Amino acid sequence: MGKRGSSGEGGGERRNQDRRRSDIGAALRRIETKFATVFRACPDLIAITARDTGRFIEVNDAFERIMGWTKPETIGRTSGELGTWESRAERDRMIAALGDATRLENFEVRFRRKSGEVFTALMSLEVVNLSGEPSLIFVARDINQRKAEEMLLRRSAEELERSNMELERFAYVAAHDLLEPCRTICSFAQMLERKHGAILDDEGREYLDFLVGGAQRMRDLIQGVLGYSRAGMAAAQMVDVDMDDLVKVVIADLGSALETRGGAIETGPLPVVRGDPAQLRQLMVNLIGNGLKFHAEDGRPRVRVAAESLEGEWCVTVEDNGIGIDPEYQDDIFGIFRRLHGPDRYPGAGIGLAVARRIAEAHGGRIWVESEPGQGARFRFTLPMV
Ligand code: ADP
């Protein structure tokens, strides 16, 4: 009875074990099917080769599609026999990069399709043991299209830069050559006014005034274009510049503007930056000068210069208590010859901010303004920290 009972229990145990084994078998088959599907359907090319012989053991559908070789044509043969590398040197380069390591990631290689077409691929490689056999798993993505697009983009950027430089050179040469005759007109018109103004009637003198004014304005504009062209030439001399000292010099330069307008300039502690001293001085003259210039008729201009570190860069602020700028025009005013006022109320050629932007950008920085009409303006520019 006891014996039968125990053999009955043993049979139950065996059946349980058999069931467990078959469950495990089914689970393994499901996992295998899953991985086989992933391997087959993966959009990137996958190939497994034996490390010792270099023969292909397995390749996926993407390999067939990208390389043009079918599985039966590939399996059992080597990459050398198929000619899947662009050249032997390309294969050697990959082997040298792998060295003694067991993995190589995102390595750019040149493969050759069955059709003979060469293409660029981004390849990763892992050395593994498959059923005791040292093997290599290659995963590669065809990036030919991306490379071609990158090349096109690079070419158009180069072309754009070339034509930009040509235009700048043209503007510089044109302005340079125009300046001389313009100066001649200016000085002879002034001489005419001085020496022979008395013999002209009122109408004649008025015409002469227009002539002198127009010629002077033309000279200022041409000088502005020259200044703008020069500011675009890459920051020539990059040295440590103490902005504290530089602003002191700028304030001294602006002495007469300060006096005539009864203004005041305050400065906070300023950093040492790396840049071209002459260009940075020009940038500060333009911003502080505008701060003194664009104030309400009855107000006394106050300009504050300060600096702070902002996300790993220096940010210099030139803030005034002047007429402010409508947000709608806050980008526009950095364009060449862009002015929001006529020359009668606020003289100028509309070049100062365009030059300021060029200088800030040539130093790897940005420039912008924060302002509301009637509330003063805060011009801010960044410079890399040294
Ligand atoms: P300009 O000073 O010769 O007019 P800018 O290029 O320096 O030329 O400035 C362009 C325009 O931006 C100015 O004409 C003015 O309308 C506006 N602007 C510049 N700075 C200020 C400021 N601090 N406050 C108000 N408006 C300003």
mmCIF file of C-alpha atoms and ligand atoms in Angstrom:
data_model
loop_
_atom_site.group_PDB
_atom_site.id
_atom_site.type_symbol
_atom_site.label_atom_id
_atom_site.label_comp_id
_atom_site.label_asym_id
_atom_site.label_seq_id
_atom_site.Cartn_x
_atom_site.Cartn_y
_atom_site.Cartn_z
ATOM 1 C CA MET A 1 0.000 0.000 0.000
ATOM 2 C CA GLY A 2 2.771 2.283 1.218
ATOM 3 C CA LYS A 3 4.882 1.194 -1.803
ATOM 4 C CA ARG A 4 2.068 1.831 -4.266
ATOM 5 C CA GLY A 5 1.449 5.144 -2.547
ATOM 6 C CA SER A 6 5.091 6.133 -2.882
ATOM 7 C CA SER A 7 5.286 5.003 -6.560
ATOM 8 C CA GLY A 8 2.126 7.045 -7.153
ATOM 9 C CA GLU A 9 3.781 10.097 -5.590
ATOM 10 C CA GLY A 10 6.983 9.456 -7.635
ATOM 11 C CA GLY A 11 4.928 9.283 -10.837
ATOM 12 C CA GLY A 12 3.230 12.581 -9.963
ATOM 13 C CA GLU A 13 6.629 14.198 -9.264
ATOM 14 C CA ARG A 14 7.975 12.946 -12.625
ATOM 15 C CA ARG A 15 4.913 14.237 -14.448
ATOM 16 C CA ASN A 16 5.398 17.600 -12.758
ATOM 17 C CA GLN A 17 9.061 17.635 -13.802
ATOM 18 C CA ASP A 18 8.117 16.675 -17.395
ATOM 19 C CA ARG A 19 5.545 19.455 -17.475
ATOM 20 C CA ARG A 20 8.069 21.977 -16.110
ATOM 21 C CA ARG A 21 10.658 20.853 -18.678
ATOM 22 C CA SER A 22 8.210 21.198 -21.524
ATOM 23 C CA ASP A 23 7.115 24.631 -20.211
ATOM 24 C CA ILE A 24 10.766 25.744 -20.136
ATOM 25 C CA GLY A 25 11.271 24.310 -23.628
ATOM 26 C CA ALA A 26 8.249 26.213 -24.933
ATOM 27 C CA ALA A 27 9.410 29.438 -23.235
ATOM 28 C CA LEU A 28 12.887 29.022 -24.740
ATOM 29 C CA ARG A 29 11.403 28.446 -28.189
ATOM 30 C CA ARG A 30 9.271 31.577 -27.796
ATOM 31 C CA ILE A 31 12.367 33.607 -26.810
ATOM 32 C CA GLU A 32 14.315 32.082 -29.701
ATOM 33 C CA THR A 33 11.544 32.953 -32.163
ATOM 34 C CA LYS A 34 11.408 36.469 -30.736
ATOM 35 C CA PHE A 35 15.167 37.008 -31.112
ATOM 36 C CA ALA A 36 15.219 35.377 -34.557
ATOM 37 C CA THR A 37 12.488 37.809 -35.641
ATOM 38 C CA VAL A 38 14.373 40.806 -34.186
ATOM 39 C CA PHE A 39 17.620 39.628 -35.858
ATOM 40 C CA ARG A 40 15.865 39.153 -39.194
ATOM 41 C CA ALA A 41 13.776 42.312 -39.147
ATOM 42 C CA CYS A 42 16.392 44.678 -37.697
ATOM 43 C CA PRO A 43 16.715 47.627 -40.141
ATOM 44 C CA ASP A 44 20.499 47.689 -39.613
ATOM 45 C CA LEU A 45 22.755 45.162 -41.275
ATOM 46 C CA ILE A 46 23.831 42.376 -38.869
ATOM 47 C CA ALA A 47 26.465 39.761 -39.739
ATOM 48 C CA ILE A 48 28.097 37.095 -37.577
ATOM 49 C CA THR A 49 31.454 35.676 -38.632
ATOM 50 C CA ALA A 50 33.758 33.051 -37.114
ATOM 51 C CA ARG A 51 36.699 34.870 -35.604
ATOM 52 C CA ASP A 52 39.327 32.299 -36.663
ATOM 53 C CA THR A 53 38.289 31.724 -40.289
ATOM 54 C CA GLY A 54 36.466 35.013 -40.966
ATOM 55 C CA ARG A 55 33.638 32.983 -42.582
ATOM 56 C CA PHE A 56 30.080 34.307 -42.391
ATOM 57 C CA ILE A 57 27.922 32.226 -40.030
ATOM 58 C CA GLU A 58 24.723 34.256 -40.221
ATOM 59 C CA VAL A 59 23.441 37.460 -41.789
ATOM 60 C CA ASN A 60 20.047 39.183 -41.563
ATOM 61 C CA ASP A 61 17.623 40.480 -44.191
ATOM 62 C CA ALA A 62 19.049 44.009 -44.031
ATOM 63 C CA PHE A 63 22.458 42.569 -44.958
ATOM 64 C CA GLU A 64 20.951 41.074 -48.123
ATOM 65 C CA ARG A 65 19.125 44.298 -48.912
ATOM 66 C CA ILE A 66 22.040 46.663 -48.226
ATOM 67 C CA MET A 67 24.942 44.565 -49.516
ATOM 68 C CA GLY A 68 23.116 42.868 -52.374
ATOM 69 C CA TRP A 69 24.466 39.395 -51.483
ATOM 70 C CA THR A 70 21.879 36.707 -50.630
ATOM 71 C CA LYS A 71 22.279 34.503 -47.558
ATOM 72 C CA PRO A 72 23.174 31.364 -49.581
ATOM 73 C CA GLU A 73 25.801 33.391 -51.475
ATOM 74 C CA THR A 74 27.228 34.743 -48.209
ATOM 75 C CA ILE A 75 27.189 32.045 -45.544
ATOM 76 C CA GLY A 76 30.397 30.005 -45.460
ATOM 77 C CA ARG A 77 32.388 32.625 -47.405
ATOM 78 C CA THR A 78 34.690 35.383 -46.156
ATOM 79 C CA SER A 79 34.420 39.154 -46.610
ATOM 80 C CA GLY A 80 37.615 38.955 -48.696
ATOM 81 C CA GLU A 81 35.996 36.451 -51.072
ATOM 82 C CA LEU A 82 32.881 38.595 -51.413
ATOM 83 C CA GLY A 83 34.790 41.915 -51.472
ATOM 84 C CA THR A 84 32.492 43.538 -48.903
ATOM 85 C CA TRP A 85 35.160 46.052 -47.788
ATOM 86 C CA GLU A 86 35.969 48.955 -50.080
ATOM 87 C CA SER A 87 39.604 47.841 -49.929
ATOM 88 C CA ARG A 88 41.905 45.693 -47.869
ATOM 89 C CA ALA A 89 43.330 48.842 -46.297
ATOM 90 C CA GLU A 90 39.843 49.734 -45.055
ATOM 91 C CA ARG A 91 39.532 46.333 -43.355
ATOM 92 C CA ASP A 92 43.025 46.704 -41.837
ATOM 93 C CA ARG A 93 42.062 50.119 -40.496
ATOM 94 C CA MET A 94 39.113 48.559 -38.681
ATOM 95 C CA ILE A 95 41.302 45.746 -37.276
ATOM 96 C CA ALA A 96 43.898 48.265 -36.079
ATOM 97 C CA ALA A 97 41.153 50.338 -34.417
ATOM 98 C CA LEU A 98 39.830 47.233 -32.648
ATOM 99 C CA GLY A 99 43.319 46.259 -31.419
ATOM 100 C CA ASP A 100 43.056 44.000 -28.365
ATOM 101 C CA ALA A 101 39.632 45.297 -27.444
ATOM 102 C CA THR A 102 36.499 43.200 -27.722
ATOM 103 C CA ARG A 103 34.262 45.955 -28.962
ATOM 104 C CA LEU A 104 34.294 48.832 -31.411
ATOM 105 C CA GLU A 105 31.511 51.396 -31.510
ATOM 106 C CA ASN A 106 30.250 53.769 -34.197
ATOM 107 C CA PHE A 107 33.250 53.372 -36.448
ATOM 108 C CA GLU A 108 32.904 54.888 -39.920
ATOM 109 C CA VAL A 109 33.823 52.394 -42.637
ATOM 110 C CA ARG A 110 33.562 52.099 -46.407
ATOM 111 C CA PHE A 111 31.839 48.940 -47.663
ATOM 112 C CA ARG A 112 31.296 47.714 -51.210
ATOM 113 C CA ARG A 113 27.932 46.349 -52.368
ATOM 114 C CA LYS A 114 27.677 43.372 -54.719
ATOM 115 C CA SER A 115 26.983 45.905 -57.490
ATOM 116 C CA GLY A 116 30.422 47.419 -56.867
ATOM 117 C CA GLU A 117 28.995 50.616 -55.381
ATOM 118 C CA VAL A 118 30.961 51.842 -52.384
ATOM 119 C CA PHE A 119 29.086 53.366 -49.434
ATOM 120 C CA THR A 120 29.809 54.713 -45.963
ATOM 121 C CA ALA A 121 28.474 52.838 -42.948
ATOM 122 C CA LEU A 122 28.557 53.407 -39.233
ATOM 123 C CA MET A 123 29.638 50.088 -37.769
ATOM 124 C CA SER A 124 29.774 48.578 -34.276
ATOM 125 C CA LEU A 125 31.469 45.286 -33.581
ATOM 126 C CA GLU A 126 31.566 42.916 -30.628
ATOM 127 C CA VAL A 127 33.704 39.811 -30.086
ATOM 128 C CA VAL A 128 31.551 37.084 -28.477
ATOM 129 C CA ASN A 129 31.552 33.341 -27.810
ATOM 130 C CA LEU A 130 28.766 31.611 -29.712
ATOM 131 C CA SER A 131 28.377 27.969 -28.577
ATOM 132 C CA GLY A 132 32.063 27.941 -27.623
ATOM 133 C CA GLU A 133 33.208 29.419 -30.931
ATOM 134 C CA PRO A 134 34.841 32.896 -30.856
ATOM 135 C CA SER A 135 32.783 35.015 -33.234
ATOM 136 C CA LEU A 136 32.358 38.589 -34.345
ATOM 137 C CA ILE A 137 28.993 40.337 -34.495
ATOM 138 C CA PHE A 138 28.914 43.294 -36.881
ATOM 139 C CA VAL A 139 26.051 45.791 -36.818
ATOM 140 C CA ALA A 140 26.214 48.520 -39.454
ATOM 141 C CA ARG A 141 23.988 51.316 -40.714
ATOM 142 C CA ASP A 142 24.127 52.700 -44.233
ATOM 143 C CA ILE A 143 24.780 56.444 -43.740
ATOM 144 C CA ASN A 144 25.548 57.213 -47.370
ATOM 145 C CA GLN A 145 22.517 59.446 -47.769
ATOM 146 C CA ARG A 146 23.344 61.342 -44.584
ATOM 147 C CA LYS A 147 26.981 61.728 -45.683
ATOM 148 C CA ALA A 148 25.911 63.013 -49.090
ATOM 149 C CA GLU A 149 23.564 65.525 -47.425
ATOM 150 C CA GLU A 150 26.293 66.613 -45.004
ATOM 151 C CA MET A 151 28.695 67.118 -47.888
ATOM 152 C CA LEU A 152 26.084 69.164 -49.790
ATOM 153 C CA LEU A 153 25.449 71.278 -46.706
ATOM 154 C CA ARG A 154 29.178 71.806 -46.164
ATOM 155 C CA ARG A 155 29.636 72.806 -49.810
ATOM 156 C CA SER A 156 26.780 75.305 -49.668
ATOM 157 C CA ALA A 157 28.097 76.734 -46.375
ATOM 158 C CA GLU A 158 31.532 77.149 -47.979
ATOM 159 C CA GLU A 159 29.990 78.707 -51.063
ATOM 160 C CA LEU A 160 27.942 81.082 -48.888
ATOM 161 C CA GLU A 161 31.011 82.071 -46.913
ATOM 162 C CA ARG A 162 32.974 82.655 -50.101
ATOM 163 C CA SER A 163 30.289 84.841 -51.654
ATOM 164 C CA ASN A 164 29.858 86.688 -48.337
ATOM 165 C CA MET A 165 33.555 87.448 -48.223
ATOM 166 C CA GLU A 166 33.455 88.606 -51.827
ATOM 167 C CA LEU A 167 30.550 90.940 -51.026
ATOM 168 C CA GLU A 168 32.315 92.287 -47.966
ATOM 169 C CA ARG A 169 35.453 92.878 -49.944
ATOM 170 C CA PHE A 170 33.385 94.648 -52.590
ATOM 171 C CA ALA A 171 31.701 96.863 -49.970
ATOM 172 C CA TYR A 172 35.066 97.676 -48.423
ATOM 173 C CA VAL A 173 36.761 98.541 -51.725
ATOM 174 C CA ALA A 174 33.756 100.521 -52.975
ATOM 175 C CA ALA A 175 33.537 102.514 -49.715
ATOM 176 C CA HIS A 176 37.277 103.036 -49.639
ATOM 177 C CA ASP A 177 37.380 104.344 -53.230
ATOM 178 C CA LEU A 178 34.262 106.510 -52.801
ATOM 179 C CA LEU A 179 35.613 108.226 -49.729
ATOM 180 C CA GLU A 180 38.271 110.217 -51.560
ATOM 181 C CA PRO A 181 35.984 111.956 -54.139
ATOM 182 C CA CYS A 182 33.397 112.441 -51.414
ATOM 183 C CA ARG A 183 35.938 114.233 -49.204
ATOM 184 C CA THR A 184 36.864 116.438 -52.180
ATOM 185 C CA ILE A 185 33.205 117.423 -52.734
ATOM 186 C CA CYS A 186 32.848 118.126 -49.008
ATOM 187 C CA SER A 187 35.887 120.328 -48.672
ATOM 188 C CA PHE A 188 35.279 122.263 -51.922
ATOM 189 C CA ALA A 189 31.612 122.791 -51.052
ATOM 190 C CA GLN A 190 32.705 124.113 -47.646
ATOM 191 C CA MET A 191 35.360 126.312 -49.303
ATOM 192 C CA LEU A 192 32.772 127.669 -51.733
ATOM 193 C CA GLU A 193 30.474 128.488 -48.808
ATOM 194 C CA ARG A 194 33.269 130.191 -46.864
ATOM 195 C CA LYS A 195 34.874 132.150 -49.692
ATOM 196 C CA HIS A 196 32.026 132.946 -52.053
ATOM 197 C CA GLY A 197 28.926 132.492 -49.877
ATOM 198 C CA ALA A 198 28.604 136.292 -49.551
ATOM 199 C CA ILE A 199 28.063 136.848 -53.267
ATOM 200 C CA LEU A 200 25.177 134.381 -53.430
ATOM 201 C CA ASP A 201 21.557 135.339 -52.825
ATOM 202 C CA ASP A 202 19.471 133.591 -50.126
ATOM 203 C CA GLU A 203 18.315 130.896 -52.505
ATOM 204 C CA GLY A 204 21.888 130.228 -53.626
ATOM 205 C CA ARG A 205 23.090 129.965 -50.030
ATOM 206 C CA GLU A 206 20.234 127.592 -49.221
ATOM 207 C CA TYR A 207 21.245 125.358 -52.134
ATOM 208 C CA LEU A 208 24.836 125.462 -50.996
ATOM 209 C CA ASP A 209 23.758 124.481 -47.467
ATOM 210 C CA PHE A 210 21.954 121.449 -48.883
ATOM 211 C CA LEU A 211 25.031 120.610 -50.913
ATOM 212 C CA VAL A 212 27.366 120.821 -47.912
ATOM 213 C CA GLY A 213 24.933 118.917 -45.628
ATOM 214 C CA GLY A 214 24.359 116.195 -48.230
ATOM 215 C CA ALA A 215 28.057 115.767 -48.918
ATOM 216 C CA GLN A 216 28.864 115.538 -45.222
ATOM 217 C CA ARG A 217 26.128 112.992 -44.674
ATOM 218 C CA MET A 218 27.394 110.964 -47.630
ATOM 219 C CA ARG A 219 30.925 111.070 -46.156
ATOM 220 C CA ASP A 220 29.600 109.880 -42.742
ATOM 221 C CA LEU A 221 27.713 107.009 -44.370
ATOM 222 C CA ILE A 222 30.723 105.915 -46.410
ATOM 223 C CA GLN A 223 32.930 106.092 -43.316
ATOM 224 C CA GLY A 224 30.275 104.022 -41.521
ATOM 225 C CA VAL A 225 30.388 101.339 -44.223
ATOM 226 C CA LEU A 226 34.178 101.278 -43.948
ATOM 227 C CA GLY A 227 33.969 100.935 -40.163
ATOM 228 C CA TYR A 228 31.398 98.166 -40.538
ATOM 229 C CA SER A 229 33.604 96.293 -43.040
ATOM 230 C CA ARG A 230 36.622 96.598 -40.732
ATOM 231 C CA ALA A 231 34.641 95.336 -37.717
ATOM 232 C CA GLY A 232 33.787 92.193 -39.662
ATOM 233 C CA MET A 233 37.397 91.281 -40.187
ATOM 234 C CA ALA A 234 37.948 88.568 -37.561
ATOM 235 C CA ALA A 235 39.055 89.925 -34.191
ATOM 236 C CA ALA A 236 42.656 90.495 -35.150
ATOM 237 C CA GLN A 237 44.478 90.717 -31.884
ATOM 238 C CA MET A 238 43.182 88.451 -29.097
ATOM 239 C CA VAL A 239 44.721 89.444 -25.757
ATOM 240 C CA ASP A 240 43.561 89.783 -22.142
ATOM 241 C CA VAL A 241 41.563 92.982 -21.874
ATOM 242 C CA ASP A 242 40.684 94.503 -18.524
ATOM 243 C CA MET A 243 37.194 95.868 -19.153
ATOM 244 C CA ASP A 244 37.480 98.147 -16.097
ATOM 245 C CA ASP A 245 40.441 99.977 -17.651
ATOM 246 C CA LEU A 246 38.856 99.918 -21.083
ATOM 247 C CA VAL A 247 35.620 101.538 -19.876
ATOM 248 C CA LYS A 248 37.630 104.245 -18.067
ATOM 249 C CA VAL A 249 39.257 105.122 -21.399
ATOM 250 C CA VAL A 250 35.861 105.096 -23.138
ATOM 251 C CA ILE A 251 34.421 107.450 -20.504
ATOM 252 C CA ALA A 252 37.370 109.798 -21.065
ATOM 253 C CA ASP A 253 36.749 109.590 -24.851
ATOM 254 C CA LEU A 254 33.103 110.491 -24.330
ATOM 255 C CA GLY A 255 33.988 113.371 -22.022
ATOM 256 C CA SER A 256 32.562 116.122 -24.219
ATOM 257 C CA ALA A 257 29.307 114.226 -24.918
ATOM 258 C CA LEU A 258 28.962 113.713 -21.155
ATOM 259 C CA GLU A 259 29.530 117.356 -20.409
ATOM 260 C CA THR A 260 27.229 118.781 -23.061
ATOM 261 C CA ARG A 261 24.426 116.432 -22.057
ATOM 262 C CA GLY A 262 25.050 116.740 -18.311
ATOM 263 C CA GLY A 263 25.147 112.953 -18.072
ATOM 264 C CA ALA A 264 26.665 110.493 -15.649
ATOM 265 C CA ILE A 265 28.155 107.043 -16.134
ATOM 266 C CA GLU A 266 28.369 104.512 -13.308
ATOM 267 C CA THR A 267 30.307 101.282 -13.583
ATOM 268 C CA GLY A 268 30.221 98.111 -11.521
ATOM 269 C CA PRO A 269 33.212 95.752 -11.331
ATOM 270 C CA LEU A 270 34.047 94.498 -14.824
ATOM 271 C CA PRO A 271 35.951 91.336 -15.768
ATOM 272 C CA VAL A 272 39.104 90.652 -17.725
ATOM 273 C CA VAL A 273 38.079 89.159 -21.068
ATOM 274 C CA ARG A 274 39.927 87.893 -24.090
ATOM 275 C CA GLY A 275 39.528 90.027 -27.147
ATOM 276 C CA ASP A 276 40.708 92.675 -29.529
ATOM 277 C CA PRO A 277 41.147 95.874 -27.422
ATOM 278 C CA ALA A 278 40.403 98.290 -30.274
ATOM 279 C CA GLN A 279 37.227 96.436 -31.273
ATOM 280 C CA LEU A 280 35.979 96.060 -27.690
ATOM 281 C CA ARG A 281 36.598 99.758 -27.144
ATOM 282 C CA GLN A 282 34.555 100.544 -30.255
ATOM 283 C CA LEU A 283 31.752 98.295 -28.976
ATOM 284 C CA MET A 284 31.638 100.094 -25.608
ATOM 285 C CA VAL A 285 31.865 103.557 -27.254
ATOM 286 C CA ASN A 286 28.881 102.705 -29.458
ATOM 287 C CA LEU A 287 26.717 101.371 -26.623
ATOM 288 C CA ILE A 288 27.592 103.970 -23.984
ATOM 289 C CA GLY A 289 27.473 106.753 -26.599
ATOM 290 C CA ASN A 290 23.939 105.692 -27.602
ATOM 291 C CA GLY A 291 22.957 105.540 -23.920
ATOM 292 C CA LEU A 292 23.958 109.202 -23.575
ATOM 293 C CA LYS A 293 22.443 110.223 -26.916
ATOM 294 C CA PHE A 294 18.963 108.688 -26.843
ATOM 295 C CA HIS A 295 17.471 110.447 -23.834
ATOM 296 C CA ALA A 296 14.372 112.603 -23.458
ATOM 297 C CA GLU A 297 14.891 116.311 -24.054
ATOM 298 C CA ASP A 298 14.267 117.264 -20.446
ATOM 299 C CA GLY A 299 16.146 114.313 -18.841
ATOM 300 C CA ARG A 300 19.775 113.974 -17.729
ATOM 301 C CA PRO A 301 21.231 110.796 -19.199
ATOM 302 C CA ARG A 302 22.454 108.161 -16.760
ATOM 303 C CA VAL A 303 24.270 105.092 -18.052
ATOM 304 C CA ARG A 304 25.201 102.101 -15.922
ATOM 305 C CA VAL A 305 27.748 99.520 -17.033
ATOM 306 C CA ALA A 306 27.885 96.200 -15.168
ATOM 307 C CA ALA A 307 28.860 92.578 -15.751
ATOM 308 C CA GLU A 308 27.827 89.215 -14.371
ATOM 309 C CA SER A 309 28.527 85.599 -15.195
ATOM 310 C CA LEU A 310 25.654 84.023 -17.102
ATOM 311 C CA GLU A 311 25.645 80.301 -17.932
ATOM 312 C CA GLY A 312 29.430 80.090 -18.175
ATOM 313 C CA GLU A 313 29.879 83.354 -20.111
ATOM 314 C CA TRP A 314 30.405 86.990 -19.163
ATOM 315 C CA CYS A 315 27.357 89.115 -19.771
ATOM 316 C CA VAL A 316 28.033 92.865 -19.935
ATOM 317 C CA THR A 317 25.077 95.232 -19.557
ATOM 318 C CA VAL A 318 24.912 98.871 -20.658
ATOM 319 C CA GLU A 319 21.725 100.321 -19.250
ATOM 320 C CA ASP A 320 20.341 103.832 -19.698
ATOM 321 C CA ASN A 321 17.366 105.881 -18.543
ATOM 322 C CA GLY A 322 16.555 107.159 -22.048
ATOM 323 C CA ILE A 323 13.656 107.010 -24.482
ATOM 324 C CA GLY A 324 13.623 103.198 -24.756
ATOM 325 C CA ILE A 325 12.851 101.058 -27.821
ATOM 326 C CA ASP A 326 9.612 99.489 -28.959
ATOM 327 C CA PRO A 327 9.948 95.632 -28.693
ATOM 328 C CA GLU A 328 8.839 95.435 -32.353
ATOM 329 C CA TYR A 329 12.135 97.030 -33.505
ATOM 330 C CA GLN A 330 14.529 95.455 -31.036
ATOM 331 C CA ASP A 331 16.042 93.101 -33.640
ATOM 332 C CA ASP A 332 15.852 95.563 -36.530
ATOM 333 C CA ILE A 333 18.085 98.169 -34.927
ATOM 334 C CA PHE A 334 21.114 95.851 -35.202
ATOM 335 C CA GLY A 335 20.845 95.956 -39.026
ATOM 336 C CA ILE A 336 23.077 98.328 -40.971
ATOM 337 C CA PHE A 337 21.510 101.808 -41.568
ATOM 338 C CA ARG A 338 18.490 100.951 -39.399
ATOM 339 C CA ARG A 339 17.381 103.988 -37.395
ATOM 340 C CA LEU A 340 14.181 104.725 -35.550
ATOM 341 C CA HIS A 341 14.652 108.506 -35.581
ATOM 342 C CA GLY A 342 15.442 111.225 -38.087
ATOM 343 C CA PRO A 343 18.907 112.818 -37.986
ATOM 344 C CA ASP A 344 17.549 116.170 -36.754
ATOM 345 C CA ARG A 345 16.605 114.985 -33.291
ATOM 346 C CA TYR A 346 19.335 112.338 -32.847
ATOM 347 C CA PRO A 347 22.287 112.556 -35.261
ATOM 348 C CA GLY A 348 23.861 109.347 -36.507
ATOM 349 C CA ALA A 349 24.339 107.079 -39.499
ATOM 350 C CA GLY A 350 22.615 103.932 -38.178
ATOM 351 C CA ILE A 351 25.789 101.888 -38.111
ATOM 352 C CA GLY A 352 26.803 101.822 -34.417
ATOM 353 C CA LEU A 353 24.700 98.816 -33.408
ATOM 354 C CA ALA A 354 25.467 96.865 -36.604
ATOM 355 C CA VAL A 355 29.163 97.315 -35.787
ATOM 356 C CA ALA A 356 28.512 96.344 -32.144
ATOM 357 C CA ARG A 357 26.848 93.129 -33.269
ATOM 358 C CA ARG A 358 29.697 92.252 -35.628
ATOM 359 C CA ILE A 359 32.249 92.822 -32.884
ATOM 360 C CA ALA A 360 30.326 90.780 -30.295
ATOM 361 C CA GLU A 361 29.911 87.918 -32.791
ATOM 362 C CA ALA A 362 33.552 88.072 -33.919
ATOM 363 C CA HIS A 363 34.399 87.493 -30.232
ATOM 364 C CA GLY A 364 32.114 84.449 -29.992
ATOM 365 C CA GLY A 365 29.331 86.341 -28.203
ATOM 366 C CA ARG A 366 25.754 87.577 -28.785
ATOM 367 C CA ILE A 367 24.123 90.967 -28.343
ATOM 368 C CA TRP A 368 20.531 91.965 -27.693
ATOM 369 C CA VAL A 369 18.430 94.672 -26.080
ATOM 370 C CA GLU A 370 15.719 94.584 -23.423
ATOM 371 C CA SER A 371 13.572 97.706 -23.354
ATOM 372 C CA GLU A 372 10.141 99.312 -23.295
ATOM 373 C CA PRO A 373 9.372 102.742 -24.807
ATOM 374 C CA GLY A 374 10.022 105.451 -22.232
ATOM 375 C CA GLN A 375 11.622 103.027 -19.803
ATOM 376 C CA GLY A 376 15.285 103.204 -20.845
ATOM 377 C CA ALA A 377 17.197 100.462 -22.653
ATOM 378 C CA ARG A 378 19.391 97.595 -21.420
ATOM 379 C CA PHE A 379 21.854 96.487 -24.072
ATOM 380 C CA ARG A 380 23.498 93.195 -23.166
ATOM 381 C CA PHE A 381 26.274 91.231 -24.820
ATOM 382 C CA THR A 382 28.096 88.054 -23.902
ATOM 383 C CA LEU A 383 31.752 87.149 -24.184
ATOM 384 C CA PRO A 384 33.355 83.776 -23.518
ATOM 385 C CA MET A 385 35.089 83.475 -20.143
ATOM 386 C CA VAL A 386 38.883 83.248 -20.303
HETATM 387 P P1 ADP B 1 22.769 105.638 -34.703
HETATM 388 O O1 ADP B 1 23.080 105.831 -33.255
HETATM 389 O O2 ADP B 1 23.773 106.225 -35.602
HETATM 390 O O3 ADP B 1 21.378 106.015 -35.052
HETATM 391 P P2 ADP B 1 22.867 102.828 -34.114
HETATM 392 O O4 ADP B 1 23.084 101.679 -35.029
HETATM 393 O O5 ADP B 1 23.795 103.016 -32.982
HETATM 394 O O6 ADP B 1 22.848 104.084 -35.035
HETATM 395 O O7 ADP B 1 21.395 102.715 -33.548
HETATM 396 C C1 ADP B 1 20.319 102.394 -34.406
HETATM 397 C C2 ADP B 1 19.011 102.914 -33.843
HETATM 398 O O8 ADP B 1 18.689 102.182 -32.647
HETATM 399 C C3 ADP B 1 19.084 104.356 -33.369
HETATM 400 O O9 ADP B 1 18.848 105.239 -34.447
HETATM 401 C C4 ADP B 1 17.970 104.406 -32.347
HETATM 402 O O10 ADP B 1 16.734 104.546 -32.990
HETATM 403 C C5 ADP B 1 18.032 103.031 -31.705
HETATM 404 N N1 ADP B 1 18.831 103.047 -30.457
HETATM 405 C C6 ADP B 1 20.116 102.681 -30.323
HETATM 406 N N2 ADP B 1 20.521 102.779 -29.034
HETATM 407 C C7 ADP B 1 19.463 103.251 -28.340
HETATM 408 C C8 ADP B 1 19.233 103.555 -26.964
HETATM 409 N N3 ADP B 1 20.168 103.429 -26.042
HETATM 410 N N4 ADP B 1 17.993 103.986 -26.617
HETATM 411 C C9 ADP B 1 17.023 104.117 -27.544
HETATM 412 N N5 ADP B 1 17.170 103.847 -28.853
HETATM 413 C C10 ADP B 1 18.388 103.395 -29.259
#
